């Protein structure tokens, strides 16, 4: 191997070391990664101090990460990489509902509930009644689709952030199944806008950039149905104060919904509610596999 490296020759020398890899895709990924990484360093004339700061930053990203704290994924979200991948791969186009990133608050083990269940599990808030329909691209209902849903409480916290209050129990998340007409419905409480976690290394970037750390009010959904592309998405409050400037770029126009406010009265499930409540209704379209 040459030892007379220059700024202009080193990239190819490093790239060639990947040519022995058996996997063609691996070769392509690493050759391209080296190219872009080196081009970046040349373009910005990266200094030694800046390199050290970056290495320290990456090390701290790893150290703070855990199964319930996904700081590396958060960085990807904040740099728009997660939504770039969504727009490249996860949105099948056509009339299918737009996808939006999973986020760090989806967790395994959520309860399976029948339609009509109250999934708030005792957490106080403004009642919210969600009614949805899952259809194919011809508008035909998809029965027996699995519908995962999760959202924050009225102060912007998820159950996994309220472990003391909830004694580790789940709340505001559930798995439902659509009926013969593709419908699902549940009762919960109304979520609110909230900040992405800012007490880790990603927070330093957000402060240095003077960027908003807020996510507009939203409800998460993840649909699975035999013969269809899975769909991960979110519905956003159309007139949220933070709409159009989601810190993680997921609040696409086609996902902005009316969370309709009602005076006390009869809810969509026929029950009487003696306080103001909110309804959210949406039709989700899945693309055939
Ligand atoms: C969320 O919506 O749960 C979320 C997504 C990305 C970063 C932080 C939170
Ligand atoms: Fe969320």
Tab-separated table of C-alpha atoms and ligand atoms in Angstrom:
chain	number	residue	atom	x	y	z
A	1	UNK	CA	0.000	0.000	0.000
A	2	UNK	CA	1.282	3.482	-0.818
A	3	UNK	CA	2.671	5.504	2.054
A	4	UNK	CA	2.919	8.698	0.020
A	5	UNK	CA	-0.633	9.709	0.654
A	6	UNK	CA	-1.929	13.117	-0.268
A	7	UNK	CA	-5.241	14.800	0.357
A	8	UNK	CA	-6.207	13.829	-3.187
A	9	UNK	CA	-5.061	10.191	-3.231
A	10	UNK	CA	-6.049	8.869	0.190
A	11	UNK	CA	-9.735	8.396	-0.631
A	12	UNK	CA	-9.139	5.850	-3.374
A	13	UNK	CA	-6.551	4.001	-1.309
A	14	UNK	CA	-9.060	3.567	1.530
A	15	UNK	CA	-11.894	2.664	-0.826
A	16	UNK	CA	-9.820	-0.104	-2.419
A	17	UNK	CA	-9.479	-1.842	0.985
A	18	UNK	CA	-13.169	-2.641	0.796
A	19	UNK	CA	-12.897	-4.369	-2.582
A	20	UNK	CA	-12.137	-7.689	-0.908
A	21	UNK	CA	-15.546	-7.731	0.810
A	22	UNK	CA	-17.680	-10.625	-0.375
A	23	UNK	CA	-20.941	-8.714	-0.215
A	24	UNK	CA	-21.444	-6.347	-3.135
A	25	UNK	CA	-23.854	-4.057	-1.291
A	26	UNK	CA	-21.406	-3.795	1.636
A	27	UNK	CA	-18.677	-2.735	-0.842
A	28	UNK	CA	-20.948	-0.124	-2.384
A	29	UNK	CA	-22.017	1.285	0.994
A	30	UNK	CA	-18.488	1.613	2.377
A	31	UNK	CA	-16.884	2.926	-0.817
A	32	UNK	CA	-19.540	5.611	-0.974
A	33	UNK	CA	-19.373	6.355	2.755
A	34	UNK	CA	-15.595	6.902	2.539
A	35	UNK	CA	-16.059	9.128	-0.523
A	36	UNK	CA	-18.639	11.382	1.136
A	37	UNK	CA	-16.883	11.458	4.498
A	38	UNK	CA	-13.580	12.487	2.918
A	39	UNK	CA	-15.275	14.995	0.606
A	40	UNK	CA	-16.973	16.513	3.649
A	41	UNK	CA	-13.683	16.869	5.539
A	42	UNK	CA	-11.988	18.431	2.481
A	43	UNK	CA	-14.921	20.756	1.746
A	44	UNK	CA	-15.151	22.232	5.258
A	45	UNK	CA	-11.365	21.945	5.922
A	46	UNK	CA	-12.165	19.973	9.110
A	47	UNK	CA	-9.726	20.843	11.903
A	48	UNK	CA	-8.258	18.446	14.457
A	49	UNK	CA	-10.214	20.113	17.251
A	50	UNK	CA	-13.446	19.784	15.324
A	51	UNK	CA	-12.685	16.119	14.638
A	52	UNK	CA	-12.131	15.568	18.370
A	53	UNK	CA	-15.401	17.326	19.243
A	54	UNK	CA	-17.242	15.104	16.765
A	55	UNK	CA	-15.684	11.900	18.144
A	56	UNK	CA	-16.555	12.934	21.684
A	57	UNK	CA	-20.106	13.737	20.575
A	58	UNK	CA	-20.571	10.300	18.967
A	59	UNK	CA	-19.167	8.611	22.067
A	60	UNK	CA	-21.651	10.479	24.262
A	61	UNK	CA	-24.527	9.589	21.895
A	62	UNK	CA	-23.735	5.936	22.523
A	63	UNK	CA	-23.247	6.274	26.264
A	64	UNK	CA	-26.624	7.904	26.910
A	65	UNK	CA	-28.501	5.440	24.672
A	66	UNK	CA	-30.507	2.547	26.114
A	67	UNK	CA	-33.596	0.525	25.116
A	68	UNK	CA	-35.740	3.426	26.355
A	69	UNK	CA	-33.447	6.285	25.277
A	70	UNK	CA	-32.625	6.250	21.572
A	71	UNK	CA	-30.287	9.227	21.202
A	72	UNK	CA	-28.686	7.939	17.980
A	73	UNK	CA	-32.091	7.566	16.320
A	74	UNK	CA	-33.014	11.011	17.629
A	75	UNK	CA	-29.983	12.481	15.840
A	76	UNK	CA	-31.115	10.792	12.626
A	77	UNK	CA	-34.614	12.269	13.151
A	78	UNK	CA	-33.300	15.779	13.857
A	79	UNK	CA	-31.007	15.735	10.803
A	80	UNK	CA	-33.954	14.745	8.599
A	81	UNK	CA	-32.376	11.392	7.719
A	82	UNK	CA	-35.289	9.373	9.124
A	83	UNK	CA	-37.866	11.328	7.112
A	84	UNK	CA	-35.628	11.169	4.008
A	85	UNK	CA	-35.737	7.382	4.237
A	86	UNK	CA	-39.500	7.500	4.810
A	87	UNK	CA	-40.009	9.558	1.689
A	88	UNK	CA	-37.650	7.264	-0.278
A	89	UNK	CA	-39.008	3.878	0.792
A	90	UNK	CA	-41.960	3.885	3.135
A	91	UNK	CA	-44.449	5.937	1.204
A	92	UNK	CA	-45.644	3.676	-1.594
A	93	UNK	CA	-47.231	6.642	-3.353
A	94	UNK	CA	-50.545	6.458	-5.181
A	95	UNK	CA	-53.428	7.100	-2.842
A	96	UNK	CA	-51.792	5.333	0.112
A	97	UNK	CA	-51.584	7.336	3.323
A	98	UNK	CA	-48.248	9.123	3.758
A	99	UNK	CA	-45.898	7.532	6.257
A	100	UNK	CA	-44.194	9.350	9.126
A	101	UNK	CA	-41.412	8.135	11.354
A	102	UNK	CA	-41.864	5.664	14.202
A	103	UNK	CA	-40.211	7.747	16.903
A	104	UNK	CA	-38.711	6.502	20.160
A	105	UNK	CA	-41.926	5.952	22.124
A	106	UNK	CA	-43.201	2.810	20.430
A	107	UNK	CA	-42.588	-0.037	22.875
A	108	UNK	CA	-43.195	-3.772	22.825
A	109	UNK	CA	-45.820	-5.310	25.075
A	110	UNK	CA	-48.717	-2.857	24.631
A	111	UNK	CA	-52.143	-4.232	25.593
A	112	UNK	CA	-54.495	-5.719	23.010
A	113	UNK	CA	-57.935	-4.158	23.427
A	114	UNK	CA	-61.376	-4.482	21.795
A	115	UNK	CA	-62.812	-1.609	19.775
A	116	UNK	CA	-64.462	0.965	22.021
A	117	UNK	CA	-61.964	0.484	24.867
A	118	UNK	CA	-60.770	3.415	26.947
A	119	UNK	CA	-56.982	3.181	26.583
A	120	UNK	CA	-56.136	6.131	28.879
A	121	UNK	CA	-55.794	3.665	31.784
A	122	UNK	CA	-56.852	6.295	34.292
A	123	UNK	CA	-54.595	9.147	33.112
A	124	UNK	CA	-56.611	12.384	33.448
A	125	UNK	CA	-57.208	14.661	30.481
A	126	UNK	CA	-59.693	15.923	27.922
A	127	UNK	CA	-61.485	12.856	26.539
A	128	UNK	CA	-60.602	12.037	22.922
A	129	UNK	CA	-62.643	9.677	20.746
A	130	UNK	CA	-60.720	8.255	17.781
A	131	UNK	CA	-62.610	6.623	14.931
A	132	UNK	CA	-60.758	5.306	11.924
A	133	UNK	CA	-61.251	3.256	8.821
A	134	UNK	CA	-58.616	1.200	7.023
A	135	UNK	CA	-59.165	0.766	3.285
A	136	UNK	CA	-57.273	-0.335	0.182
A	137	UNK	CA	-56.452	1.950	-2.731
A	138	UNK	CA	-59.893	1.261	-4.243
A	139	UNK	CA	-61.594	2.357	-1.038
A	140	UNK	CA	-62.532	-1.196	-0.060
A	141	UNK	CA	-62.464	-1.943	3.678
A	142	UNK	CA	-59.621	-4.020	5.100
A	143	UNK	CA	-61.014	-6.183	7.905
A	144	UNK	CA	-58.794	-7.726	10.596
A	145	UNK	CA	-56.034	-5.135	10.095
A	146	UNK	CA	-53.894	-4.669	13.201
A	147	UNK	CA	-53.825	-1.075	14.444
A	148	UNK	CA	-51.150	-0.019	16.904
A	149	UNK	CA	-51.717	3.420	18.383
A	150	UNK	CA	-49.842	5.487	20.966
A	151	UNK	CA	-49.713	9.123	22.037
A	152	UNK	CA	-48.743	11.483	24.842
A	153	UNK	CA	-50.923	12.816	27.640
A	154	UNK	CA	-52.237	16.376	27.858
A	155	UNK	CA	-48.895	17.644	29.121
A	156	UNK	CA	-46.831	15.999	26.380
A	157	UNK	CA	-45.553	12.949	28.274
A	158	UNK	CA	-45.783	9.314	27.184
A	159	UNK	CA	-46.552	6.499	29.641
A	160	UNK	CA	-42.901	5.381	29.506
A	161	UNK	CA	-41.967	8.832	30.874
A	162	UNK	CA	-44.560	8.558	33.661
A	163	UNK	CA	-43.371	5.300	35.182
A	164	UNK	CA	-43.700	6.539	38.798
A	165	UNK	CA	-47.254	7.791	38.322
A	166	UNK	CA	-48.267	4.672	36.372
A	167	UNK	CA	-46.157	2.139	38.327
A	168	UNK	CA	-44.735	0.960	35.016
A	169	UNK	CA	-48.160	0.226	33.485
A	170	UNK	CA	-48.961	1.124	29.901
A	171	UNK	CA	-51.400	3.916	29.103
A	172	UNK	CA	-52.451	5.771	25.951
A	173	UNK	CA	-51.240	2.903	23.776
A	174	UNK	CA	-52.950	-0.237	22.498
A	175	UNK	CA	-53.329	-2.741	19.707
A	176	UNK	CA	-56.768	-2.916	18.063
A	177	UNK	CA	-58.178	-4.891	15.131
A	178	UNK	CA	-60.466	-3.540	12.420
A	179	UNK	CA	-64.008	-4.923	12.107
A	180	UNK	CA	-65.637	-6.336	8.940
A	181	UNK	CA	-66.055	-2.781	7.612
A	182	UNK	CA	-62.394	-1.864	8.219
A	183	UNK	CA	-63.332	0.303	11.204
A	184	UNK	CA	-61.611	0.754	14.552
A	185	UNK	CA	-62.467	3.067	17.429
A	186	UNK	CA	-61.265	3.856	20.912
A	187	UNK	CA	-61.456	6.386	23.700
A	188	UNK	CA	-58.414	8.060	25.252
A	189	UNK	CA	-57.315	11.547	26.334
A	190	UNK	CA	-56.162	14.376	24.082
A	191	UNK	CA	-52.379	14.633	23.609
A	192	UNK	CA	-50.419	17.885	23.375
A	193	UNK	CA	-47.312	19.243	21.651
A	194	UNK	CA	-44.064	18.345	23.382
A	195	UNK	CA	-40.307	18.852	23.053
A	196	UNK	CA	-37.969	16.124	21.838
A	197	UNK	CA	-35.544	15.100	24.617
A	198	UNK	CA	-32.972	17.902	24.998
A	199	UNK	CA	-30.970	16.753	28.046
A	200	UNK	CA	-28.533	14.734	25.911
A	201	UNK	CA	-25.971	15.491	23.184
A	202	UNK	CA	-28.717	16.160	20.598
A	203	UNK	CA	-29.988	19.002	22.794
A	204	UNK	CA	-26.591	20.707	22.463
A	205	UNK	CA	-26.991	20.788	18.673
A	206	UNK	CA	-30.525	22.130	18.890
A	207	UNK	CA	-29.433	24.939	21.249
A	208	UNK	CA	-26.382	25.810	19.132
A	209	UNK	CA	-28.597	25.972	16.036
A	210	UNK	CA	-31.322	27.966	17.827
A	211	UNK	CA	-33.790	25.414	16.481
A	212	UNK	CA	-37.270	24.723	17.817
A	213	UNK	CA	-37.333	21.414	19.674
A	214	UNK	CA	-41.114	21.050	19.578
A	215	UNK	CA	-43.284	18.415	17.949
A	216	UNK	CA	-46.873	19.476	17.178
A	217	UNK	CA	-49.673	17.497	18.855
A	218	UNK	CA	-49.994	14.079	17.208
A	219	UNK	CA	-51.216	10.504	17.510
A	220	UNK	CA	-49.094	7.603	16.215
A	221	UNK	CA	-50.429	4.656	14.194
A	222	UNK	CA	-48.850	1.484	12.840
A	223	UNK	CA	-50.980	-0.712	10.557
A	224	UNK	CA	-50.352	-4.330	9.574
A	225	UNK	CA	-52.644	-6.309	7.290
A	226	UNK	CA	-52.030	-9.457	5.256
A	227	UNK	CA	-51.274	-8.583	1.633
A	228	UNK	CA	-50.548	-4.885	2.315
A	229	UNK	CA	-47.470	-2.762	2.983
A	230	UNK	CA	-47.253	-1.967	6.703
A	231	UNK	CA	-47.911	1.714	7.338
A	232	UNK	CA	-46.286	3.738	10.119
A	233	UNK	CA	-47.744	7.204	10.385
A	234	UNK	CA	-48.957	10.035	12.617
A	235	UNK	CA	-51.896	12.451	12.545
A	236	UNK	CA	-51.150	16.057	13.529
A	237	UNK	CA	-53.352	18.775	14.957
A	238	UNK	CA	-53.903	21.080	11.965
A	239	UNK	CA	-53.937	24.306	13.991
A	240	UNK	CA	-51.240	23.401	16.510
A	241	UNK	CA	-48.926	26.347	17.348
A	242	UNK	CA	-45.960	24.236	16.162
A	243	UNK	CA	-47.462	22.867	12.959
A	244	UNK	CA	-45.201	23.322	9.933
A	245	UNK	CA	-42.054	23.361	12.089
A	246	UNK	CA	-41.917	19.887	13.585
A	247	UNK	CA	-38.387	19.356	14.966
A	248	UNK	CA	-38.224	16.008	13.146
A	249	UNK	CA	-39.951	17.081	9.877
A	250	UNK	CA	-42.825	14.552	10.020
A	251	UNK	CA	-45.834	16.935	10.053
A	252	UNK	CA	-46.693	16.654	6.366
A	253	UNK	CA	-49.733	18.543	5.111
A	254	UNK	CA	-51.522	15.335	4.115
A	255	UNK	CA	-51.349	14.175	7.749
A	256	UNK	CA	-52.762	17.317	9.332
A	257	UNK	CA	-56.162	16.590	10.840
A	258	UNK	CA	-59.000	18.315	12.672
A	259	UNK	CA	-59.122	17.324	16.313
A	260	UNK	CA	-62.689	18.600	16.662
A	261	UNK	CA	-63.638	20.103	20.043
A	262	UNK	CA	-67.154	19.451	21.369
A	263	UNK	CA	-69.179	20.764	24.298
A	264	UNK	CA	-70.345	18.180	26.870
A	265	UNK	CA	-72.853	15.810	25.280
A	266	UNK	CA	-73.095	12.541	23.407
A	267	UNK	CA	-69.790	11.066	22.211
A	268	UNK	CA	-69.374	9.042	18.992
A	269	UNK	CA	-69.643	5.821	21.023
A	270	UNK	CA	-73.100	6.875	22.301
A	271	UNK	CA	-71.952	7.561	25.870
A	272	UNK	CA	-72.688	10.861	27.623
A	273	UNK	CA	-69.591	12.935	28.402
A	274	UNK	CA	-70.075	15.665	31.004
A	275	UNK	CA	-66.992	17.671	30.006
A	276	UNK	CA	-65.725	19.089	26.685
A	277	UNK	CA	-64.244	16.383	24.483
A	278	UNK	CA	-62.392	15.944	21.188
A	279	UNK	CA	-63.078	13.696	18.205
A	280	UNK	CA	-60.589	12.575	15.587
A	281	UNK	CA	-61.742	10.722	12.508
A	282	UNK	CA	-59.538	9.569	9.630
A	283	UNK	CA	-59.455	7.095	6.764
A	284	UNK	CA	-56.107	5.314	6.307
A	285	UNK	CA	-55.289	3.814	2.920
A	286	UNK	CA	-52.873	0.878	2.679
A	287	UNK	CA	-51.029	-0.046	-0.527
A	288	UNK	CA	-51.242	-3.653	-1.696
A	289	UNK	CA	-47.991	-5.594	-1.495
B	1	LIG	C1	-42.295	10.946	18.669
B	1	LIG	O1	-43.176	11.359	17.999
B	1	LIG	O2	-42.670	10.185	19.541
B	1	LIG	C2	-40.865	11.396	18.468
B	1	LIG	C3	-40.278	11.277	17.237
B	1	LIG	C4	-38.978	11.690	17.049
B	1	LIG	C5	-38.253	12.216	18.105
B	1	LIG	C6	-38.847	12.348	19.351
B	1	LIG	C7	-40.165	11.944	19.530
B	2	LIG	FE1	-44.814	11.143	19.420
